[in-house]
Amino acid sequence: MSMAEFSPDLISILRAAQHIAVLTGAGVSAESGIPTFRDAQVGLWAQYRPEDLATPEAFLRNPKLVWDWYAWRRGRVSQVQPNAGHYALAQMQQRVAQFSLLTQNVDGLHQRAGSVGVIELHGNITRVKCSREGIVIDRWEETGETPPRCPHCGAGLRPDVVWFGEMLPREALLAANAATNTCDVFFSIGTSSLVEPAASLGRVASHRGATVVEVNPTVTPLTTHATFSLQGPAGVILPALIKAVWPS
Ligand code: OAD
């Protein structure tokens, strides 16, 4: 992608921006080799839909299955590296007075690329919590049981991620709403804009007159609300955009 392909209006809006908020989804990690949520599952897991594994009901029904799926995904995450899109967002943070990175991803790749203060709306797959008390557990005894048990109360341990039907962490949601309500530019990158409440943030930003920029190879329900729709992979578009806006 060359500089000439970006609208001069977009370039000047970004140069003048005081507060940029960015919402990311699974698409931003696709080029690192992590399948997006709504892509077909691979291998062993191809017979399950993520929507049927990422729920409290699935964990109650079959805690071993859910634990093993997350253990597999955790293994994937530990084997991959951040991509050019993650690095471009870490660079963007250094160029603007205020920058808020809101992510639905649980893979920690933004942090590994150097982004700081990342607001994790759906938790983090590397953390584990007690399924009864909700407290994060750092150490437990491996007894061969799957899932392992909470050392305090004996309940099963689960990943510290948000499942369908669960509330988002309060602090993260408040921070996301505040950023959406005060930014002058809102980016929606690599998300299908289907899962609430994150899906509404772009529309809220648009209604209050912020410039909304979508980066996604396909159209989503947000596309018609976007001021600029940049169609393509985040790992290609974002580095080119940074170069066009802040060439030095
Ligand atoms: P989805 O899998 O729903 O959507 C991924 C989006 O990324 C799609 O719109 C793709 O077109 C786009 N995409 C694919 N490759 C891309 C690339 N290289 N660059 C940019 N975009 C690309 O994932 P999310 O929108 O993140 O929640 O899903 C939202 C939530 O639903 C997830 O956090 C998870 C899921 O179920 C929970 O587990 C609670």
PDB file of C-alpha atoms in Angstrom, residues 15-241:
ATOM      1  CA  ARG A  15      -1.796  14.374  12.602  1.00  0.00           C
ATOM      2  CA  ALA A  16      -4.042  16.752  14.546  1.00  0.00           C
ATOM      3  CA  ALA A  17      -5.582  14.111  16.832  1.00  0.00           C
ATOM      4  CA  GLN A  18      -5.224  14.614  20.578  1.00  0.00           C
ATOM      5  CA  HIS A  19      -6.805  11.355  21.669  1.00  0.00           C
ATOM      6  CA  ILE A  20      -6.959   8.228  19.551  1.00  0.00           C
ATOM      7  CA  ALA A  21      -8.917   5.226  20.836  1.00  0.00           C
ATOM      8  CA  VAL A  22      -8.414   1.847  19.167  1.00  0.00           C
ATOM      9  CA  LEU A  23     -10.584  -1.249  19.528  1.00  0.00           C
ATOM     10  CA  THR A  24      -9.027  -4.467  18.289  1.00  0.00           C
ATOM     11  CA  GLY A  25     -10.367  -7.961  17.706  1.00  0.00           C
ATOM     12  CA  ALA A  26      -9.118 -11.352  16.632  1.00  0.00           C
ATOM     13  CA  GLY A  27      -8.272 -10.133  13.099  1.00  0.00           C
ATOM     14  CA  VAL A  28      -5.305  -8.172  14.409  1.00  0.00           C
ATOM     15  CA  SER A  29      -3.699 -11.441  15.567  1.00  0.00           C
ATOM     16  CA  ALA A  30      -4.640 -13.427  12.433  1.00  0.00           C
ATOM     17  CA  GLU A  31      -1.356 -12.576  10.718  1.00  0.00           C
ATOM     18  CA  SER A  32       0.499 -13.938  13.759  1.00  0.00           C
ATOM     19  CA  GLY A  33      -1.110 -17.309  13.079  1.00  0.00           C
ATOM     20  CA  ILE A  34      -3.934 -17.283  15.609  1.00  0.00           C
ATOM     21  CA  PRO A  35      -7.222 -18.221  13.957  1.00  0.00           C
ATOM     22  CA  THR A  36      -9.968 -15.632  14.397  1.00  0.00           C
ATOM     23  CA  PHE A  37     -13.030 -16.589  16.387  1.00  0.00           C
ATOM     24  CA  ARG A  38     -15.327 -16.939  13.443  1.00  0.00           C
ATOM     25  CA  ASP A  39     -12.829 -18.775  11.229  1.00  0.00           C
ATOM     26  CA  ALA A  40     -13.216 -22.515  11.009  1.00  0.00           C
ATOM     27  CA  GLN A  41     -11.507 -24.328  13.884  1.00  0.00           C
ATOM     28  CA  VAL A  42      -8.580 -26.548  13.000  1.00  0.00           C
ATOM     29  CA  GLY A  43      -7.435 -30.081  13.783  1.00  0.00           C
ATOM     30  CA  LEU A  44      -8.839 -31.767  16.844  1.00  0.00           C
ATOM     31  CA  TRP A  45     -11.118 -28.853  17.534  1.00  0.00           C
ATOM     32  CA  ALA A  46     -12.775 -28.651  14.124  1.00  0.00           C
ATOM     33  CA  GLN A  47     -15.840 -30.498  15.443  1.00  0.00           C
ATOM     34  CA  TYR A  48     -16.639 -27.756  17.989  1.00  0.00           C
ATOM     35  CA  ARG A  49     -17.822 -24.189  17.552  1.00  0.00           C
ATOM     36  CA  PRO A  50     -16.008 -21.632  19.749  1.00  0.00           C
ATOM     37  CA  GLU A  51     -19.423 -20.338  20.806  1.00  0.00           C
ATOM     38  CA  ASP A  52     -20.111 -23.779  22.295  1.00  0.00           C
ATOM     39  CA  LEU A  53     -16.845 -23.891  24.231  1.00  0.00           C
ATOM     40  CA  ALA A  54     -16.609 -20.316  25.518  1.00  0.00           C
ATOM     41  CA  THR A  55     -19.578 -20.401  27.890  1.00  0.00           C
ATOM     42  CA  PRO A  56     -20.146 -21.070  31.608  1.00  0.00           C
ATOM     43  CA  GLU A  57     -22.602 -23.810  30.599  1.00  0.00           C
ATOM     44  CA  ALA A  58     -19.960 -25.610  28.541  1.00  0.00           C
ATOM     45  CA  PHE A  59     -17.601 -25.500  31.527  1.00  0.00           C
ATOM     46  CA  LEU A  60     -20.268 -26.904  33.837  1.00  0.00           C
ATOM     47  CA  ARG A  61     -21.125 -29.609  31.338  1.00  0.00           C
ATOM     48  CA  ASN A  62     -17.605 -30.612  30.424  1.00  0.00           C
ATOM     49  CA  PRO A  63     -14.875 -28.740  32.321  1.00  0.00           C
ATOM     50  CA  LYS A  64     -12.118 -30.960  30.936  1.00  0.00           C
ATOM     51  CA  LEU A  65     -13.066 -30.207  27.330  1.00  0.00           C
ATOM     52  CA  VAL A  66     -13.125 -26.461  27.955  1.00  0.00           C
ATOM     53  CA  TRP A  67      -9.871 -26.505  29.954  1.00  0.00           C
ATOM     54  CA  ASP A  68      -8.132 -28.539  27.221  1.00  0.00           C
ATOM     55  CA  TRP A  69      -9.335 -26.156  24.490  1.00  0.00           C
ATOM     56  CA  TYR A  70      -7.943 -23.169  26.362  1.00  0.00           C
ATOM     57  CA  ALA A  71      -4.707 -25.057  27.108  1.00  0.00           C
ATOM     58  CA  TRP A  72      -4.378 -25.678  23.366  1.00  0.00           C
ATOM     59  CA  ARG A  73      -5.028 -22.013  22.563  1.00  0.00           C
ATOM     60  CA  ARG A  74      -2.582 -20.916  25.288  1.00  0.00           C
ATOM     61  CA  GLY A  75       0.026 -23.158  23.664  1.00  0.00           C
ATOM     62  CA  ARG A  76      -0.621 -21.506  20.285  1.00  0.00           C
ATOM     63  CA  VAL A  77      -0.271 -18.044  21.775  1.00  0.00           C
ATOM     64  CA  SER A  78       3.063 -18.908  23.380  1.00  0.00           C
ATOM     65  CA  GLN A  79       4.437 -20.100  20.033  1.00  0.00           C
ATOM     66  CA  VAL A  80       3.571 -17.044  17.927  1.00  0.00           C
ATOM     67  CA  GLN A  81       4.955 -13.516  17.709  1.00  0.00           C
ATOM     68  CA  PRO A  82       3.282 -10.113  17.432  1.00  0.00           C
ATOM     69  CA  ASN A  83       2.943  -8.981  13.807  1.00  0.00           C
ATOM     70  CA  ALA A  84       3.444  -5.682  11.991  1.00  0.00           C
ATOM     71  CA  GLY A  85      -0.065  -4.532  12.955  1.00  0.00           C
ATOM     72  CA  HIS A  86       0.616  -4.917  16.685  1.00  0.00           C
ATOM     73  CA  TYR A  87       3.927  -3.073  16.313  1.00  0.00           C
ATOM     74  CA  ALA A  88       2.307  -0.255  14.324  1.00  0.00           C
ATOM     75  CA  LEU A  89      -0.193   0.319  17.147  1.00  0.00           C
ATOM     76  CA  ALA A  90       2.643   0.444  19.693  1.00  0.00           C
ATOM     77  CA  GLN A  91       4.250   3.111  17.486  1.00  0.00           C
ATOM     78  CA  MET A  92       1.017   5.050  17.134  1.00  0.00           C
ATOM     79  CA  GLN A  93       0.824   5.278  20.934  1.00  0.00           C
ATOM     80  CA  GLN A  94       4.098   7.224  20.932  1.00  0.00           C
ATOM     81  CA  ARG A  95       2.817   9.769  18.408  1.00  0.00           C
ATOM     82  CA  VAL A  96      -0.331  11.064  20.084  1.00  0.00           C
ATOM     83  CA  ALA A  97      -0.925  12.938  23.319  1.00  0.00           C
ATOM     84  CA  GLN A  98      -3.500  10.411  24.510  1.00  0.00           C
ATOM     85  CA  PHE A  99      -3.938   6.881  23.266  1.00  0.00           C
ATOM     86  CA  SER A 100      -6.338   4.199  24.498  1.00  0.00           C
ATOM     87  CA  LEU A 101      -5.983   0.639  23.284  1.00  0.00           C
ATOM     88  CA  LEU A 102      -9.068  -1.468  23.971  1.00  0.00           C
ATOM     89  CA  THR A 103      -8.792  -5.094  22.969  1.00  0.00           C
ATOM     90  CA  GLN A 104     -11.168  -8.017  22.847  1.00  0.00           C
ATOM     91  CA  ASN A 105      -8.170 -10.303  22.411  1.00  0.00           C
ATOM     92  CA  VAL A 106      -6.968 -12.457  25.258  1.00  0.00           C
ATOM     93  CA  ASP A 107      -3.578 -13.302  23.725  1.00  0.00           C
ATOM     94  CA  GLY A 108      -1.387 -10.540  25.214  1.00  0.00           C
ATOM     95  CA  LEU A 109       0.251  -9.850  21.823  1.00  0.00           C
ATOM     96  CA  HIS A 110      -0.293  -6.073  22.048  1.00  0.00           C
ATOM     97  CA  GLN A 111       1.685  -5.961  25.281  1.00  0.00           C
ATOM     98  CA  ARG A 112       4.406  -8.135  23.784  1.00  0.00           C
ATOM     99  CA  ALA A 113       4.669  -5.641  20.880  1.00  0.00           C
ATOM    100  CA  GLY A 114       5.254  -2.809  23.367  1.00  0.00           C
ATOM    101  CA  SER A 115       1.785  -1.294  23.860  1.00  0.00           C
ATOM    102  CA  VAL A 116       1.275  -0.041  27.395  1.00  0.00           C
ATOM    103  CA  GLY A 117      -1.877   0.414  29.464  1.00  0.00           C
ATOM    104  CA  VAL A 118      -3.828  -2.031  27.268  1.00  0.00           C
ATOM    105  CA  ILE A 119      -7.459  -2.345  28.353  1.00  0.00           C
ATOM    106  CA  GLU A 120      -8.401  -6.010  28.121  1.00  0.00           C
ATOM    107  CA  LEU A 121     -12.160  -6.292  27.706  1.00  0.00           C
ATOM    108  CA  HIS A 122     -12.300 -10.093  27.590  1.00  0.00           C
ATOM    109  CA  GLY A 123      -9.532 -11.024  30.051  1.00  0.00           C
ATOM    110  CA  ASN A 124      -6.268 -12.790  29.348  1.00  0.00           C
ATOM    111  CA  ILE A 125      -5.755 -16.417  28.457  1.00  0.00           C
ATOM    112  CA  THR A 126      -2.454 -16.649  30.319  1.00  0.00           C
ATOM    113  CA  ARG A 127      -4.225 -16.097  33.652  1.00  0.00           C
ATOM    114  CA  VAL A 128      -6.232 -18.694  35.533  1.00  0.00           C
ATOM    115  CA  LYS A 129      -8.919 -18.082  38.136  1.00  0.00           C
ATOM    116  CA  CYS A 130     -11.047 -20.067  40.552  1.00  0.00           C
ATOM    117  CA  SER A 131     -14.389 -20.948  38.948  1.00  0.00           C
ATOM    118  CA  ARG A 132     -16.149 -20.412  42.295  1.00  0.00           C
ATOM    119  CA  GLU A 133     -14.409 -17.442  43.935  1.00  0.00           C
ATOM    120  CA  GLY A 134     -13.287 -15.632  40.783  1.00  0.00           C
ATOM    121  CA  ILE A 135      -9.860 -14.856  42.222  1.00  0.00           C
ATOM    122  CA  VAL A 136      -6.748 -15.129  40.067  1.00  0.00           C
ATOM    123  CA  ILE A 137      -4.622 -18.143  41.007  1.00  0.00           C
ATOM    124  CA  ASP A 138      -0.881 -18.146  40.261  1.00  0.00           C
ATOM    125  CA  ARG A 139       0.034 -21.563  41.597  1.00  0.00           C
ATOM    126  CA  TRP A 140      -1.720 -24.831  41.987  1.00  0.00           C
ATOM    127  CA  GLU A 141      -0.808 -28.428  42.520  1.00  0.00           C
ATOM    128  CA  GLU A 142      -0.752 -30.682  39.461  1.00  0.00           C
ATOM    129  CA  THR A 143      -2.535 -33.826  40.591  1.00  0.00           C
ATOM    130  CA  GLY A 144      -3.306 -35.090  37.110  1.00  0.00           C
ATOM    131  CA  GLU A 145      -6.866 -33.815  37.392  1.00  0.00           C
ATOM    132  CA  THR A 146      -8.229 -31.675  34.557  1.00  0.00           C
ATOM    133  CA  PRO A 147      -9.050 -28.943  35.287  1.00  0.00           C
ATOM    134  CA  PRO A 148      -6.773 -28.581  38.288  1.00  0.00           C
ATOM    135  CA  ARG A 149      -8.347 -27.534  41.587  1.00  0.00           C
ATOM    136  CA  CYS A 150      -8.265 -24.211  43.379  1.00  0.00           C
ATOM    137  CA  PRO A 151      -5.763 -24.490  46.258  1.00  0.00           C
ATOM    138  CA  HIS A 152      -8.150 -22.528  48.546  1.00  0.00           C
ATOM    139  CA  CYS A 153     -11.561 -24.051  47.957  1.00  0.00           C
ATOM    140  CA  GLY A 154     -11.087 -27.083  45.724  1.00  0.00           C
ATOM    141  CA  ALA A 155     -13.335 -25.844  42.906  1.00  0.00           C
ATOM    142  CA  GLY A 156     -12.126 -26.295  39.330  1.00  0.00           C
ATOM    143  CA  LEU A 157      -9.800 -23.680  37.867  1.00  0.00           C
ATOM    144  CA  ARG A 158     -10.747 -21.901  34.641  1.00  0.00           C
ATOM    145  CA  PRO A 159      -9.127 -19.375  32.297  1.00  0.00           C
ATOM    146  CA  ASP A 160      -9.486 -15.725  33.330  1.00  0.00           C
ATOM    147  CA  VAL A 161     -11.422 -14.812  30.203  1.00  0.00           C
ATOM    148  CA  VAL A 162     -14.935 -13.516  29.656  1.00  0.00           C
ATOM    149  CA  TRP A 163     -17.357 -16.104  28.336  1.00  0.00           C
ATOM    150  CA  PHE A 164     -20.613 -15.557  26.449  1.00  0.00           C
ATOM    151  CA  GLY A 165     -23.255 -14.544  28.922  1.00  0.00           C
ATOM    152  CA  GLU A 166     -20.741 -13.143  31.437  1.00  0.00           C
ATOM    153  CA  MET A 167     -20.152  -9.527  32.424  1.00  0.00           C
ATOM    154  CA  LEU A 168     -17.061  -7.732  31.217  1.00  0.00           C
ATOM    155  CA  PRO A 169     -14.600  -6.637  33.927  1.00  0.00           C
ATOM    156  CA  ARG A 170     -16.087  -3.426  35.350  1.00  0.00           C
ATOM    157  CA  GLU A 171     -12.913  -1.328  35.326  1.00  0.00           C
ATOM    158  CA  ALA A 172     -12.108  -2.274  31.742  1.00  0.00           C
ATOM    159  CA  LEU A 173     -15.614  -1.474  30.556  1.00  0.00           C
ATOM    160  CA  LEU A 174     -15.625   1.899  32.327  1.00  0.00           C
ATOM    161  CA  ALA A 175     -12.253   2.747  30.793  1.00  0.00           C
ATOM    162  CA  ALA A 176     -13.460   1.684  27.341  1.00  0.00           C
ATOM    163  CA  ASN A 177     -16.591   3.825  27.619  1.00  0.00           C
ATOM    164  CA  ALA A 178     -14.580   6.809  28.822  1.00  0.00           C
ATOM    165  CA  ALA A 179     -12.138   6.499  25.919  1.00  0.00           C
ATOM    166  CA  THR A 180     -14.995   6.135  23.418  1.00  0.00           C
ATOM    167  CA  ASN A 181     -16.673   9.232  24.828  1.00  0.00           C
ATOM    168  CA  THR A 182     -13.604  11.472  24.746  1.00  0.00           C
ATOM    169  CA  CYS A 183     -11.511  10.392  21.735  1.00  0.00           C
ATOM    170  CA  ASP A 184     -11.402  12.411  18.551  1.00  0.00           C
ATOM    171  CA  VAL A 185     -10.523   9.396  16.414  1.00  0.00           C
ATOM    172  CA  PHE A 186     -11.801   5.845  16.988  1.00  0.00           C
ATOM    173  CA  PHE A 187     -10.228   2.906  15.154  1.00  0.00           C
ATOM    174  CA  SER A 188     -12.008  -0.456  14.891  1.00  0.00           C
ATOM    175  CA  ILE A 189      -9.463  -3.027  13.728  1.00  0.00           C
ATOM    176  CA  GLY A 190      -9.910  -6.719  12.965  1.00  0.00           C
ATOM    177  CA  THR A 191     -13.239  -7.175  14.672  1.00  0.00           C
ATOM    178  CA  SER A 192     -16.482  -8.466  13.186  1.00  0.00           C
ATOM    179  CA  SER A 193     -18.414  -5.926  15.318  1.00  0.00           C
ATOM    180  CA  LEU A 194     -20.909  -8.618  16.245  1.00  0.00           C
ATOM    181  CA  VAL A 195     -20.271  -9.203  19.944  1.00  0.00           C
ATOM    182  CA  GLU A 196     -21.676  -6.706  22.449  1.00  0.00           C
ATOM    183  CA  PRO A 197     -20.891  -4.559  24.273  1.00  0.00           C
ATOM    184  CA  ALA A 198     -17.619  -3.953  22.362  1.00  0.00           C
ATOM    185  CA  ALA A 199     -19.484  -3.888  19.052  1.00  0.00           C
ATOM    186  CA  SER A 200     -21.381  -0.728  20.062  1.00  0.00           C
ATOM    187  CA  LEU A 201     -18.324   1.341  20.889  1.00  0.00           C
ATOM    188  CA  GLY A 202     -17.627   2.321  17.284  1.00  0.00           C
ATOM    189  CA  ARG A 203     -21.238   3.386  16.763  1.00  0.00           C
ATOM    190  CA  VAL A 204     -21.192   5.433  19.971  1.00  0.00           C
ATOM    191  CA  ALA A 205     -18.009   7.185  18.846  1.00  0.00           C
ATOM    192  CA  SER A 206     -19.561   7.839  15.449  1.00  0.00           C
ATOM    193  CA  HIS A 207     -22.773   9.298  16.947  1.00  0.00           C
ATOM    194  CA  ARG A 208     -20.819  11.745  19.014  1.00  0.00           C
ATOM    195  CA  GLY A 209     -18.956  12.959  15.959  1.00  0.00           C
ATOM    196  CA  ALA A 210     -15.579  11.269  16.359  1.00  0.00           C
ATOM    197  CA  THR A 211     -13.814  10.212  13.183  1.00  0.00           C
ATOM    198  CA  VAL A 212     -14.273   6.438  12.900  1.00  0.00           C
ATOM    199  CA  VAL A 213     -11.709   4.428  10.958  1.00  0.00           C
ATOM    200  CA  GLU A 214     -12.275   0.755  10.275  1.00  0.00           C
ATOM    201  CA  VAL A 215      -9.468  -1.614   9.231  1.00  0.00           C
ATOM    202  CA  ASN A 216     -10.776  -4.974   8.043  1.00  0.00           C
ATOM    203  CA  PRO A 217     -10.577  -6.986   4.818  1.00  0.00           C
ATOM    204  CA  THR A 218     -14.345  -7.468   4.874  1.00  0.00           C
ATOM    205  CA  VAL A 219     -17.361  -5.285   5.596  1.00  0.00           C
ATOM    206  CA  THR A 220     -18.972  -5.429   9.030  1.00  0.00           C
ATOM    207  CA  PRO A 221     -22.067  -3.858  10.627  1.00  0.00           C
ATOM    208  CA  LEU A 222     -19.811  -0.902  11.559  1.00  0.00           C
ATOM    209  CA  THR A 223     -18.651  -0.183   8.002  1.00  0.00           C
ATOM    210  CA  THR A 224     -21.583   2.061   7.123  1.00  0.00           C
ATOM    211  CA  HIS A 225     -20.916   4.142  10.271  1.00  0.00           C
ATOM    212  CA  ALA A 226     -17.202   4.513   9.532  1.00  0.00           C
ATOM    213  CA  THR A 227     -15.825   7.799   8.265  1.00  0.00           C
ATOM    214  CA  PHE A 228     -13.000   5.884   6.591  1.00  0.00           C
ATOM    215  CA  SER A 229     -13.033   2.183   5.738  1.00  0.00           C
ATOM    216  CA  LEU A 230      -9.569   0.803   5.022  1.00  0.00           C
ATOM    217  CA  GLN A 231     -10.113  -2.628   3.517  1.00  0.00           C
ATOM    218  CA  GLY A 232      -7.202  -5.004   3.938  1.00  0.00           C
ATOM    219  CA  PRO A 233      -5.102  -6.816   6.525  1.00  0.00           C
ATOM    220  CA  ALA A 234      -4.090  -4.850   9.609  1.00  0.00           C
ATOM    221  CA  GLY A 235      -0.455  -5.961   9.275  1.00  0.00           C
ATOM    222  CA  VAL A 236      -0.248  -4.236   5.881  1.00  0.00           C
ATOM    223  CA  ILE A 237      -2.531  -1.212   6.340  1.00  0.00           C
ATOM    224  CA  LEU A 238      -1.364  -0.031   9.768  1.00  0.00           C
ATOM    225  CA  PRO A 239       2.394   0.195   9.114  1.00  0.00           C
ATOM    226  CA  ALA A 240       1.667   2.002   5.808  1.00  0.00           C
ATOM    227  CA  LEU A 241      -0.692   4.393   7.560  1.00  0.00           C
TER     228      LEU A 241
END
